[in-house]
Each structure stands twice: as C-alpha cells, then as structure tokens.
Coordinates of C-alpha atoms and ligand atoms in Angstrom, one line a residue:
X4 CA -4.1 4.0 -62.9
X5 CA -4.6 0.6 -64.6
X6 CA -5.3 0.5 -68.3
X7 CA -8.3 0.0 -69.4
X8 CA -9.5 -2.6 -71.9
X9 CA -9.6 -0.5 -74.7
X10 CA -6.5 1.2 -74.0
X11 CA -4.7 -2.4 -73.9
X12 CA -6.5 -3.4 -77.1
X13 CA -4.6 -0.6 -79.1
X14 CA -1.6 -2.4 -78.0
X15 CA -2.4 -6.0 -79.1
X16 CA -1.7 -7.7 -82.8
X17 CA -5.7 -7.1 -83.6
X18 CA -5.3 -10.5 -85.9
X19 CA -8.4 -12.4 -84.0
X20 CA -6.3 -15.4 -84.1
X21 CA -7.7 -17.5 -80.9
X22 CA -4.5 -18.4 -80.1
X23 CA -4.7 -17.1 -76.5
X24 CA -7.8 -19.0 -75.9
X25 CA -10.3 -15.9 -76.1
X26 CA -12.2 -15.5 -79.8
X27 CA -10.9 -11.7 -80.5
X28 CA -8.0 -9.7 -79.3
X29 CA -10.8 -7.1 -77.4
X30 CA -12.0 -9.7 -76.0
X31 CA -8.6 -10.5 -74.6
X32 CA -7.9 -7.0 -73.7
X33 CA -11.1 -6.7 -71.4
X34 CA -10.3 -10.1 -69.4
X35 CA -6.6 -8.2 -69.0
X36 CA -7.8 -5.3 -67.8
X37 CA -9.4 -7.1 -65.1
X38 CA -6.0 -8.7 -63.9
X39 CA -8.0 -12.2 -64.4
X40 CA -5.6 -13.6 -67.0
X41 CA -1.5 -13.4 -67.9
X42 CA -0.5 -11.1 -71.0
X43 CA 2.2 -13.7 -72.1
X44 CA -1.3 -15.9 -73.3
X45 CA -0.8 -13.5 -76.3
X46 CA 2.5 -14.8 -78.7
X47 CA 2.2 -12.6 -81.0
X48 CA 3.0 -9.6 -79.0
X49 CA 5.3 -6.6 -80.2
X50 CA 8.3 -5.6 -78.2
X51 CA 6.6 -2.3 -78.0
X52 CA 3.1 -3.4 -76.8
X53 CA 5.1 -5.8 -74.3
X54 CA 6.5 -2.6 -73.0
X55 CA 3.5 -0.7 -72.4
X56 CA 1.5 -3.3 -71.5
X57 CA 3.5 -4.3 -68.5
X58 CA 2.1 -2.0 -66.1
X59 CA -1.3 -3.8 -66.6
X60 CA 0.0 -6.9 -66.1
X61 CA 1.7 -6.8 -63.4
X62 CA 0.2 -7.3 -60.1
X63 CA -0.8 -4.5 -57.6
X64 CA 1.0 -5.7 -55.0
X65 CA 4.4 -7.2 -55.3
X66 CA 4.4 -11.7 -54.6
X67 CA 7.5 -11.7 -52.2
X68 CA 9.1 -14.9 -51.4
X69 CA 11.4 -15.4 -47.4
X70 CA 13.0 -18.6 -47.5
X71 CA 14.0 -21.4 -49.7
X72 CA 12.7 -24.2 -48.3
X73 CA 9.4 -26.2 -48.5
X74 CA 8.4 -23.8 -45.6
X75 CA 9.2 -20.4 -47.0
X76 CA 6.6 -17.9 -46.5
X77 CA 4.9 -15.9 -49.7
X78 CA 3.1 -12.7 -49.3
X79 CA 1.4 -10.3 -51.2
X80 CA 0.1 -10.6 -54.4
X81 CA -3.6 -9.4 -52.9
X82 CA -6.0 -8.4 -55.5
X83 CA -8.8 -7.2 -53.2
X84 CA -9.5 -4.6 -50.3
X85 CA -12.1 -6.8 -49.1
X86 CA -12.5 -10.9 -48.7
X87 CA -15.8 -11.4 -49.6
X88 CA -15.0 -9.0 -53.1
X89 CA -12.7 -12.0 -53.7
X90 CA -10.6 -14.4 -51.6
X91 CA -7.1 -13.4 -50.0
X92 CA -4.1 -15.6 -51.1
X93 CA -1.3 -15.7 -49.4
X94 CA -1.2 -15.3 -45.5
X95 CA 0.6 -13.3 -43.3
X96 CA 3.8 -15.1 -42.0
X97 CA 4.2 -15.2 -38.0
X98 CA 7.7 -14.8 -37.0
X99 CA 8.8 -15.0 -33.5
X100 CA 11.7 -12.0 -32.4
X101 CA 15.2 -13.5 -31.1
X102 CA 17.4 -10.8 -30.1
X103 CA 20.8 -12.0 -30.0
X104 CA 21.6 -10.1 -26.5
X105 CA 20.4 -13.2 -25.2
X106 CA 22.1 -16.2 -24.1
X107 CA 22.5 -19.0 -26.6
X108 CA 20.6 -21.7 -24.1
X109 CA 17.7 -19.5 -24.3
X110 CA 18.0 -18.7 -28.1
X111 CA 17.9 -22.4 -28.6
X112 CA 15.1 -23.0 -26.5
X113 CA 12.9 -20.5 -28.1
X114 CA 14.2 -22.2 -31.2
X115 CA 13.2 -26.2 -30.0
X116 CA 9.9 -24.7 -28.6
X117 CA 8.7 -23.0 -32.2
X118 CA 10.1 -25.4 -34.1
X119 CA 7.7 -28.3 -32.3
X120 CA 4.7 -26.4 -32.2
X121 CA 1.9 -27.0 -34.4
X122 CA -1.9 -27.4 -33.8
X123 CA -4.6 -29.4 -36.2
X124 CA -7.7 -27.6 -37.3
X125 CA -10.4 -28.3 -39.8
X126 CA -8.2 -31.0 -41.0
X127 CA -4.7 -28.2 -41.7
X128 CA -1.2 -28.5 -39.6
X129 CA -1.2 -25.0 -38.3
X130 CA 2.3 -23.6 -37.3
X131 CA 3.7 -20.3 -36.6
X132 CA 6.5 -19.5 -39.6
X133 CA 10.1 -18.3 -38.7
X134 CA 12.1 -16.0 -36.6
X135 CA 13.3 -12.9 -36.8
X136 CA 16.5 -12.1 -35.3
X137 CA 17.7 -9.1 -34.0
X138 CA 21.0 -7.4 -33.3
X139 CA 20.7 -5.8 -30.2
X140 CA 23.9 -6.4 -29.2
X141 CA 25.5 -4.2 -31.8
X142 CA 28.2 -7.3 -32.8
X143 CA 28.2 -8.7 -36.2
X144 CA 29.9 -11.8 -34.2
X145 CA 27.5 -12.4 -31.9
X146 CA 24.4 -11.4 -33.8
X147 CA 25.9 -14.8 -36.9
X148 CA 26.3 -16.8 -34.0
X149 CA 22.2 -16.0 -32.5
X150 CA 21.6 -16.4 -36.3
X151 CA 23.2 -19.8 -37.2
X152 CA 21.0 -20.8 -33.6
X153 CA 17.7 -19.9 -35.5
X154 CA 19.1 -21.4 -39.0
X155 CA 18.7 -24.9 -37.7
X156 CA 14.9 -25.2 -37.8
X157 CA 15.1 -24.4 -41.0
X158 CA 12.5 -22.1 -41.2
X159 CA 12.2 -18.8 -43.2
X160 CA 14.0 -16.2 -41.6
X161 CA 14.4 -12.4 -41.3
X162 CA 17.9 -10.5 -40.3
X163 CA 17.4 -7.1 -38.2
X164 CA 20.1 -4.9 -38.0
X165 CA 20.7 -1.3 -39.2
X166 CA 24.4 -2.3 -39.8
X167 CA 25.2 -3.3 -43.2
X168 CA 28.8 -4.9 -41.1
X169 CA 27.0 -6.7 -38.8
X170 CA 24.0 -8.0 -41.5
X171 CA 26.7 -9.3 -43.9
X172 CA 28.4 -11.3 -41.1
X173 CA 24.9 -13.0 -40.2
X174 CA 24.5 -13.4 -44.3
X175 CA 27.5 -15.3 -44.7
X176 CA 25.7 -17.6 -41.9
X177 CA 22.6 -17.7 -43.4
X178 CA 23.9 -17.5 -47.3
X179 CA 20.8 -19.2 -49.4
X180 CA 18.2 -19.2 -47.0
X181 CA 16.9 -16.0 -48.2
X182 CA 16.4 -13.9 -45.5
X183 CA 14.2 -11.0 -45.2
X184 CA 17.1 -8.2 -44.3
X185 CA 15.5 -5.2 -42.0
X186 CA 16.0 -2.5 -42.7
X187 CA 17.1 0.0 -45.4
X188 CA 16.9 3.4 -44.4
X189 CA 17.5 6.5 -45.9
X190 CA 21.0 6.2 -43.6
X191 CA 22.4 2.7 -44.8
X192 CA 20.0 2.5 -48.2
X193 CA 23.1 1.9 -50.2
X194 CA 24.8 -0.7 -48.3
X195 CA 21.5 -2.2 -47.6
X196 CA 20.7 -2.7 -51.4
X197 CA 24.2 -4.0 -52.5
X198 CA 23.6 -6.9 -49.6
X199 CA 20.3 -7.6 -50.9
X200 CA 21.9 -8.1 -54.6
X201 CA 24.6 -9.8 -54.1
X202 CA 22.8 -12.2 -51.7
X203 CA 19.5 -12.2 -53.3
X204 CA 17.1 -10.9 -50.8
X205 CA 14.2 -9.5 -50.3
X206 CA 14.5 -6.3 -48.7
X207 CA 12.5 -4.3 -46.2
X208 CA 12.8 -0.6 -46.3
X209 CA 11.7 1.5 -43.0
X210 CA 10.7 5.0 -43.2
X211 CA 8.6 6.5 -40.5
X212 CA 8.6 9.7 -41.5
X213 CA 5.5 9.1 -43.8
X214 CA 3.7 7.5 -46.7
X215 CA 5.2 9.6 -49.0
X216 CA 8.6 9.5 -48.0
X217 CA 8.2 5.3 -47.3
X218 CA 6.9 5.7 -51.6
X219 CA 10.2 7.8 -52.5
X220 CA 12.2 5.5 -50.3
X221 CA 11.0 2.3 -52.4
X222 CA 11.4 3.7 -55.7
X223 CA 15.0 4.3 -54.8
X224 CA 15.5 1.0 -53.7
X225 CA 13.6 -0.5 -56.6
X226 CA 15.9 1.8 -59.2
X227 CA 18.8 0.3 -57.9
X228 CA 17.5 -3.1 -59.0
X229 CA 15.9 -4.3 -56.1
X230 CA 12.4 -5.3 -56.6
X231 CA 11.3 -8.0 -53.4
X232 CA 10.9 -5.0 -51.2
X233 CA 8.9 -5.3 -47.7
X234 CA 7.4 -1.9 -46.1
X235 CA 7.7 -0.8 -43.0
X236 CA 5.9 2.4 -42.2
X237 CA 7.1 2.5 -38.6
X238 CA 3.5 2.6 -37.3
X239 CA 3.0 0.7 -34.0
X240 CA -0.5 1.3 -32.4
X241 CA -4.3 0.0 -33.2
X242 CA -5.4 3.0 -35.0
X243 CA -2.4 4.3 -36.1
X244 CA -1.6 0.9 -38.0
X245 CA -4.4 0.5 -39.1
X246 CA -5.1 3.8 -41.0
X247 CA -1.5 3.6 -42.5
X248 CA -1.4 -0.7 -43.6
X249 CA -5.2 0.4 -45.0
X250 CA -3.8 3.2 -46.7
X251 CA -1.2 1.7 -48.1
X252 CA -3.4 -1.5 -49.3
X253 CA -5.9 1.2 -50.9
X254 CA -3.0 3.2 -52.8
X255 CA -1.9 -0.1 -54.3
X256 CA -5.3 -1.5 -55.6
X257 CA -7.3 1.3 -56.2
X258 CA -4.5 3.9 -57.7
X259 CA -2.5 1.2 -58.5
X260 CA 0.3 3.1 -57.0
X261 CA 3.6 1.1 -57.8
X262 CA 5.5 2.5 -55.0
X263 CA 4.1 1.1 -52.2
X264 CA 2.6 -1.9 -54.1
X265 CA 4.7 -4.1 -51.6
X266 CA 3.9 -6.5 -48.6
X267 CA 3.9 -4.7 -45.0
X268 CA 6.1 -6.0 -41.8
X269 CA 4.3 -5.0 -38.5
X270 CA 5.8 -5.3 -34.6
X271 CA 2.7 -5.4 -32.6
X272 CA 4.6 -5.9 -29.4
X273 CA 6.3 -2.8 -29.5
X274 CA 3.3 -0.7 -28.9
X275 CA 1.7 -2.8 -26.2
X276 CA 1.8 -3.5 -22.7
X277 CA 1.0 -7.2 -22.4
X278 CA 1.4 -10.7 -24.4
X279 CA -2.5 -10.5 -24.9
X280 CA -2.5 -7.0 -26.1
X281 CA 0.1 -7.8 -29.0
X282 CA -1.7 -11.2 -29.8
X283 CA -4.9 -8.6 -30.4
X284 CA -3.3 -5.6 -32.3
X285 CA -1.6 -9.2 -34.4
X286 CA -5.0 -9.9 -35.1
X287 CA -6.0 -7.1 -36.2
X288 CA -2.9 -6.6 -38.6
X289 CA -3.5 -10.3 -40.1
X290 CA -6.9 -8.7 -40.6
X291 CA -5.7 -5.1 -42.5
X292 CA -3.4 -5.9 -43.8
X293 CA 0.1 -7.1 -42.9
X294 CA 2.4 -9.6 -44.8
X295 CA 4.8 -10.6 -42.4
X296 CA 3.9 -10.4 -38.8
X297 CA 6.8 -10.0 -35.8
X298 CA 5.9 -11.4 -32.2
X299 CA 7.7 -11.2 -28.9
X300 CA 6.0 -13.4 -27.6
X301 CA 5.4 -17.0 -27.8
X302 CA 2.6 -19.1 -25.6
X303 CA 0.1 -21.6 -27.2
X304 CA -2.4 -20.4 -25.5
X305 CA -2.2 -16.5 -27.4
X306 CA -0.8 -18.5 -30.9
X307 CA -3.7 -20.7 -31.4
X308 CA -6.5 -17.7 -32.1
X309 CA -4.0 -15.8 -33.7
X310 CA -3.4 -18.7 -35.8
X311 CA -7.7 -19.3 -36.2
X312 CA -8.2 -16.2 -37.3
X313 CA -5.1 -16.1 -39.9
X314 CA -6.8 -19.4 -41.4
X315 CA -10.5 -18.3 -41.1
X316 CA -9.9 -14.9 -43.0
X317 CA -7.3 -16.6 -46.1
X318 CA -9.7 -19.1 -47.1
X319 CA -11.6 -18.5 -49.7
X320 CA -15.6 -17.7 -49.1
X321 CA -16.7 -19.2 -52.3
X322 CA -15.2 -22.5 -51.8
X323 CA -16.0 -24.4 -47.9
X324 CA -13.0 -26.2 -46.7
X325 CA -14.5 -29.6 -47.1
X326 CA -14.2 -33.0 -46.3
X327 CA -14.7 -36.5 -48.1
X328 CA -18.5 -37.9 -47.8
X329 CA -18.5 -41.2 -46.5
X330 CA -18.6 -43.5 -43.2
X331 CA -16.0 -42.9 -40.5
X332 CA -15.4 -45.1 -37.9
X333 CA -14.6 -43.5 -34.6
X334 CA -12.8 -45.5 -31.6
X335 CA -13.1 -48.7 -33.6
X336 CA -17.4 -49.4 -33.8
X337 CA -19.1 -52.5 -34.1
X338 CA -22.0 -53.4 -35.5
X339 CA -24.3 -52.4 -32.3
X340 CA -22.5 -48.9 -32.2
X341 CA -24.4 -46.0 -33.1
X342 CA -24.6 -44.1 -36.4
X343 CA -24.6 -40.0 -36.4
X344 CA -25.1 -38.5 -39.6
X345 CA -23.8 -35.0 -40.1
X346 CA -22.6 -32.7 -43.1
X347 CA -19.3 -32.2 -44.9
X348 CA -18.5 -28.1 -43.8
X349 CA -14.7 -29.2 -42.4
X350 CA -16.0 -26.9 -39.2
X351 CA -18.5 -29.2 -38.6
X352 CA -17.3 -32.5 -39.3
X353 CA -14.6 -31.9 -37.3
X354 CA -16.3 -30.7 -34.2
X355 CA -18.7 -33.4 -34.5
X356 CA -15.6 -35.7 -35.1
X357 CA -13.7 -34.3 -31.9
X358 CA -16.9 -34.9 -29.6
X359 CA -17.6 -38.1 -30.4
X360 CA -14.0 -39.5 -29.9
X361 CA -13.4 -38.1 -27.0
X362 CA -17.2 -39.3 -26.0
X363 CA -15.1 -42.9 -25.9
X364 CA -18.4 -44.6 -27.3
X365 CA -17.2 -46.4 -30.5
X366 CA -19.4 -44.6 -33.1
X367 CA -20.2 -44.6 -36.9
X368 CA -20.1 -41.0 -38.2
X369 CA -21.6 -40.6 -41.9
X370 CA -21.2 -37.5 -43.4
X371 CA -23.3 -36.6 -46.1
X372 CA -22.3 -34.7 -49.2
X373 CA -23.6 -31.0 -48.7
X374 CA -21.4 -29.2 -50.6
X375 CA -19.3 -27.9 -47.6
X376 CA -21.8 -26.6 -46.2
X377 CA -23.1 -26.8 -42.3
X378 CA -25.8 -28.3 -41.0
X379 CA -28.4 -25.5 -41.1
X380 CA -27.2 -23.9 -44.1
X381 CA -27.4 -26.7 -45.7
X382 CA -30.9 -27.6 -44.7
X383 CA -31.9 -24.2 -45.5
X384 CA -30.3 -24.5 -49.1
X385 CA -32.3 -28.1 -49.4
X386 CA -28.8 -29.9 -49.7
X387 CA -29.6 -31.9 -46.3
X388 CA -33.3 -32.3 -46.1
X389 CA -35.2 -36.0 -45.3
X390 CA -34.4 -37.1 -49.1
X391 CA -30.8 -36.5 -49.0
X392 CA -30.7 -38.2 -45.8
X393 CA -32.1 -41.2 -46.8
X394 CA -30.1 -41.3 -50.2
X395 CA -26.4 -40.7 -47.7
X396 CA -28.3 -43.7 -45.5
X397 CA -29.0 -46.2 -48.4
X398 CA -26.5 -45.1 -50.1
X399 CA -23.6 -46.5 -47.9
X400 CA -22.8 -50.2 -47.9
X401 CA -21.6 -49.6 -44.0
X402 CA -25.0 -47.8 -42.7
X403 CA -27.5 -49.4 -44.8
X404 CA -26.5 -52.9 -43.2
X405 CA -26.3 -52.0 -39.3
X406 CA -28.7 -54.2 -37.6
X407 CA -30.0 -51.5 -35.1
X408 CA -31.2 -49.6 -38.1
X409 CA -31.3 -46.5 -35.7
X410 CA -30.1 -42.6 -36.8
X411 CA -28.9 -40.4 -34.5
X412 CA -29.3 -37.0 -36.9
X413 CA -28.7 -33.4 -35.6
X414 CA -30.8 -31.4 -33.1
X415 CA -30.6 -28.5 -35.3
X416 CA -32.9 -30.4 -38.1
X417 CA -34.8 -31.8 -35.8
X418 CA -37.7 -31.0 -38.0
X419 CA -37.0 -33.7 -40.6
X420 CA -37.3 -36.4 -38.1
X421 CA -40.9 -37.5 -38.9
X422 CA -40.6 -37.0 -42.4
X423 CA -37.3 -38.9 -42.0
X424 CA -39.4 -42.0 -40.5
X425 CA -41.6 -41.8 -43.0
X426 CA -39.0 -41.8 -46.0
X427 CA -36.3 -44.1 -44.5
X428 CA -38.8 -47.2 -43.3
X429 CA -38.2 -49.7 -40.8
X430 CA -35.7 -47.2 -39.4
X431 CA -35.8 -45.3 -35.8
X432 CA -34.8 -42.0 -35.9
X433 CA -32.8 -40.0 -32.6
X434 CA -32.5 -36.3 -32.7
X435 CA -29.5 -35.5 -31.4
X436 CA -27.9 -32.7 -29.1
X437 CA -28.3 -29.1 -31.3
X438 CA -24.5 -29.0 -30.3
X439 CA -21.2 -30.9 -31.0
X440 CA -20.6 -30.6 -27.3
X441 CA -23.3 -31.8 -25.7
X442 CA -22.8 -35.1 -28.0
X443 CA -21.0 -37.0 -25.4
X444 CA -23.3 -36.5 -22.6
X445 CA -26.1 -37.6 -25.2
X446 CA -24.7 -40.9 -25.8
X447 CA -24.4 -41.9 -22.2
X448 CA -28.0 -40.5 -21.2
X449 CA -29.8 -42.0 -24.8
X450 CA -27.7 -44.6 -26.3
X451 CA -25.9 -46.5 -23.2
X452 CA -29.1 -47.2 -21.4
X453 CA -30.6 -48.6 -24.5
X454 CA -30.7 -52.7 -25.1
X455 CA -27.6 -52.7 -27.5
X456 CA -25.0 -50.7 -25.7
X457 CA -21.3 -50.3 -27.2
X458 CA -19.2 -49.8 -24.1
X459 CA -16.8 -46.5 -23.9
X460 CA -13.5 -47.2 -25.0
X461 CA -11.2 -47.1 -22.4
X462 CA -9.6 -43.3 -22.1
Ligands
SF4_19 FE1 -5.3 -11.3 -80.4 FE2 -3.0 -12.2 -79.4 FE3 -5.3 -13.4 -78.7 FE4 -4.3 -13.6 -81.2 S1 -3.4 -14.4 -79.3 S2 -6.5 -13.2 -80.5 S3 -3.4 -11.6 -81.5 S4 -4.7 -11.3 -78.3

C-alpha cells in the first residue's frame, strides 16, 4: 500500500525550511503521497528516510525504455485506471512480427514497407513503431541474420526466442539497440537474466500459469538485478485479456503491488482468425491496457484506426490538441476568394482544412481562438459566439481588408448569423454546410455562381 502523508512526514527533516518549494515539510509529505511531486525536491533528507521513503516514490508502474534511438518506444509509467481521472502518458508501441523462417526478400520487404509508412492526423506523423522478430526457425544463425534485416530501419526492436544461444547470437547483431528480449521463463530465467545484464535490456518474462506465478516470476527476475521487466501473462482472447491486463493494471495502482507494476506485451493475432479480428482485440488492448503491442499483420487500411484510436485515447482530456489562430491560405487565394471562419479544436481545423483543399476553390480559412475547442462546444461555452466572431474578423489584417466583405461561418451556429450582421456591419454573412464534407459541394452550388468567383485550382 502507498504511504500515506503522514506516514511520509515522520520520515522527513520537520525543519520547515522551504527549500523544496512547499512552506512546511507536511505540506510536502501530503503532495508526495499523491505521487504529484519527486522526493529528491527534499535535500535535506536522511539516508534512513531515503530508504523508507522509496516505495512512495517510486512509480506504480515501472517507465521501460526499447530502443536507443530518437524512435525508441517508452511505456508505462501510468498513474491512472481511467483517462478522464487523469491523462495516459506514454502509448503502447505497435510492433510488426518477422519470423525469421522466412525468406530474407520478404523480411526486407516487410521491413521497406513499415519503415515508409506513416499517416498525418490532427497535425502528428503517425507511424507504427518496430518489429519483433522471432525465431521460429530454431537457428541462432539464421534468426541474427532475419535480425540484422530488421536492424536497418532503425527502429526499436524486440528479440523472441526461448533460447538463451540463439538470443545471444541475434544480441551480438543488435548490441546497443536495446532490444526488448522475449521471454524469460521459469525454464531459461537464468540465462535470460544474465543476457539482459550484460547487454542492458529490458526483459520480458512469460508465465501463463497465472497472476501469481507471473508476480513470483518478476520478483525473481528483479532480485537478480533486473528491473526493465515487460509482462506477459500468456493471455490471448477478448475477455480473457482483458480481465488479466485489467487485473494486473488494478494490482499495480490500487495495491500498489510492486510485482507486477510493469508494462504488458500482448499477441492479438494469435487468438484470432482474421487480419480484422486482431486489428480489434489490438484495440481493445491499446484500450486496457497493453504497453507494447505485437501484430502479424500489416495493411494501411487495419493500421490507420488502430493507430486513431492509440492517439485519441493518450492525449490528454484536459488539454485539446490545438492549433495556431490565425488566417490560412488554402490553394493559394486571392482577394475575391472566399473566407470560412472556423475554431482552433485540431479535429476540426483539420477536417475543415482537408475539405476545403481538396474543394480546389482557393479559400481563406480564419480560425478563431476557442481554446481548442469545436465548434459547438465552443459556442455552447460562449468562446465562439457573434462577438468573438467579429473581434477574430476585425481582428485580422488579412480578413478585415477583403473587398467582398462576405463570411462563410459554420452551419452548426447558424444562429449567430443575424446577430453576426448586426455586429459585423457592412458585412454579408453565409451559413455554411453543418459538415466539413459537404464544404466542397457548398462552394460550387453558393460561392461559384456568385459575381466574384475564384476558379478551382486545377487538381
Ligand atoms: Fe521539509 Fe525538506 Fe521541504 Fe525543508 S526541503 S521543508 S526539510 S521537506
């Protein structure tokens, strides 16, 4: 159980000396028991208190680092069972299964195919992380060689074998990258931990047989000095994983139960029967609650909502993903080009964006500062009513001087339109399509046929 902040206060100088930034040591000892601030803020600490004090101080769930490079993946280090309690920090990594039965052209392939993926959304590169690469051949030869294939993207990495022979040979391939290495078991769990020491690795640690067993297993491993561990509870189906990563997430929070306070690998394609059924049960496990994620499959078509849902649910609810208010210009307008005004939620600015640009009609979008919020919440909140409207309108060197002195504003606030003619005189005011979609088909039927068309850009 985590201290409380009394029980931490008996462990702290009690000199009220301010120099941890809080005006008393209880006052201190309260904001540590809440896991909100670092012990080392404290200088003055005893050995002794340092010592007792760790447990409270250290996170719930173990921060795990796989790889090295600018692209290395970092999971765990969740403080909540529930987003909206919080925010979740660190999302799961996608890695895409090589098995190193197959031939090297395909290997590669897989390789160059990953390695060049990557959609935009809301304004973030989105990508799927590293490869996991199996031995299924059973050589330590051939499973390097499938390795050093996967290396070269330089991506984070994770090395499957239950061999401690054959994982060493693909080590000495991968030596620095710092792999994840699957799996310690109660079998090799010796072997397995001197790899991970000697070539600094995070460790994963499988153990099927139960919860309990998967706890005695980790403490083992984390005796013997090895303390990245990754969990793998050897659950493969909906419910089944889901009871067991929600178990496991509970234990570590609520209990603060050290032992399986680590990140959770998950296989969903080895439960189900189709690419479509593993890109679900993956979604449900970047859901509840895995930290590293192993497909089978690859297609853009399943890795996109996979990837949309990974980035709605680890963003954080109490801050919008916003853009910069201001004017943007879309397929180079002129003066005669019309001007949409919408609101600064990412969501919508870049759907909005989207439609008008591939609308072809040269456009001025203003966005007005809403807070990141959308268009009706904003409205509804009183951040985008006919006064803030005006102000964004005036307010812009680029709008306030376009000739046609026309505003194209969103069919969902269609209400402020009079009040918007009254406010923003000598100016016309559109109400536009309720949805980003229909904007394209809008400016053809509404603006086109008007007397000061700007002509599509050619597509
Ligand atoms: Fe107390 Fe340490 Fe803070 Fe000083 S720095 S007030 S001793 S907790």
């Amino acid at each position: 159980m985590p201290l409380t902040g009394i029980e931490i206060y008996k462990h702290l100088p009690k000199t009220n000396c301010k120099k941890c930034g809080f005006p008393t040591c209880l006052a201190f000892a309260m904001r540590l028991a809440q896991q909100a601030v670092e012990l080392s803020l404290c200088p003055d600490m005893s050995e002794e208190g340092k010592a007792a004090l760790e447990a409270a101080s250290r996170p719930p769930i173990r921060l795990v680092s796989i790889g090295t490079s600018e692209n290395k993946v970092e999971v765990g280090n969740e403080v909540v069972l529930f987003r909206h309690e919080k925010t979740f920090y660190h999302p799961p990594g996608l890695m895409l299964r090589l098995r190193d039965s197959e031939e090297s052209g395909t290997i590669a392939q897989k390789v160059n195919q990953l390695q060049g993926y990557g959609v935009e959304r809301i304004g973030m590169k989105l990508t799927l992380n590293g490869f996991a690469v199996q031995n299924v051949s059973g050589g330590g030869q051939r499973f390097a060689s499938a390795v050093g294939l996967a290396k070269r993207a330089d991506l984070p990495l994770v090395l499957m074998s239950p061999d401690p022979d054959a994982m060493e040979a693909a080590l000495k391939v991968a030596a620095g990258q710092r792999p994840l290495l699957y799996a310690a078991t109660k079998d090799n769990l010796e072997k397995m931990v001197a790899l991970a020491k000697e070539y600094r690795c995070p460790l994963a640690i499988y153990e099927p047989a139960g919860l309990s067993e998967l706890a005695t297993l980790s403490e083992q491993v984390s005796k013997a000095g090895v303390e990245d561990i990754v969990l793998d509870p050897g659950v493969r189906g909906f419910a089944d994983s889901l009871a067991a990563l929600t178990q496991i997430r509970r234990l570590a929070l609520r209990k603060n139960f050290r032992p399986l306070g680590y990140p959770v690998i998950t296989f969903p394609g080895e439960a189900v029967s189709s690419p479509e059924e593993e890109a679900l049960l993956a979604g449900q496990q970047v859901a509840k609650y895995a930290g590293i994620v192993v497909l089978d499959h690859f297609d853009p078509a399943l890795a996109y909502p996979l990837l949309t849902v990974r980035q709605n649910i680890y963003t954080d609810p109490q801050k919008p993903i916003q853009v910069t208010p201001g004017i943007y210009p879309i397929n180079s307008p002129k003066d005669d080009s019309p001007l949409l005004i919408t609101t600064n939620f990412s969501l919508t600015y870049f759907s909005v964006a989207g439609e008008v640009e591939a609308s072809g009609f040269p456009s001025w979008l203003l966005v007005a500062d809403t807070e990141g919020l959308s268009v009706l919440t904003s409205w509804a909140a009183g951040k985008f009513d006919a006064e803030k409207i005006t102000k964004t309108v005036r307010g812009n060197e680029v709008s306030s001087s376009l000739p046609h002195r026309t505003l194209i504003i969103p069919g969902a606030v269609a209400t402020l339109s009079g009040e918007l003619e009254d406010e923003l005189s000598g100016w016309k005011i559109l109400v536009g399509p309720r949805d980003a979609v229909d904007i394209g088909n809008y400016l053809k039927r509404t603006w086109a046929p008007m007397a000061r068309p700007s002509a599509p850009v050619a597509r």
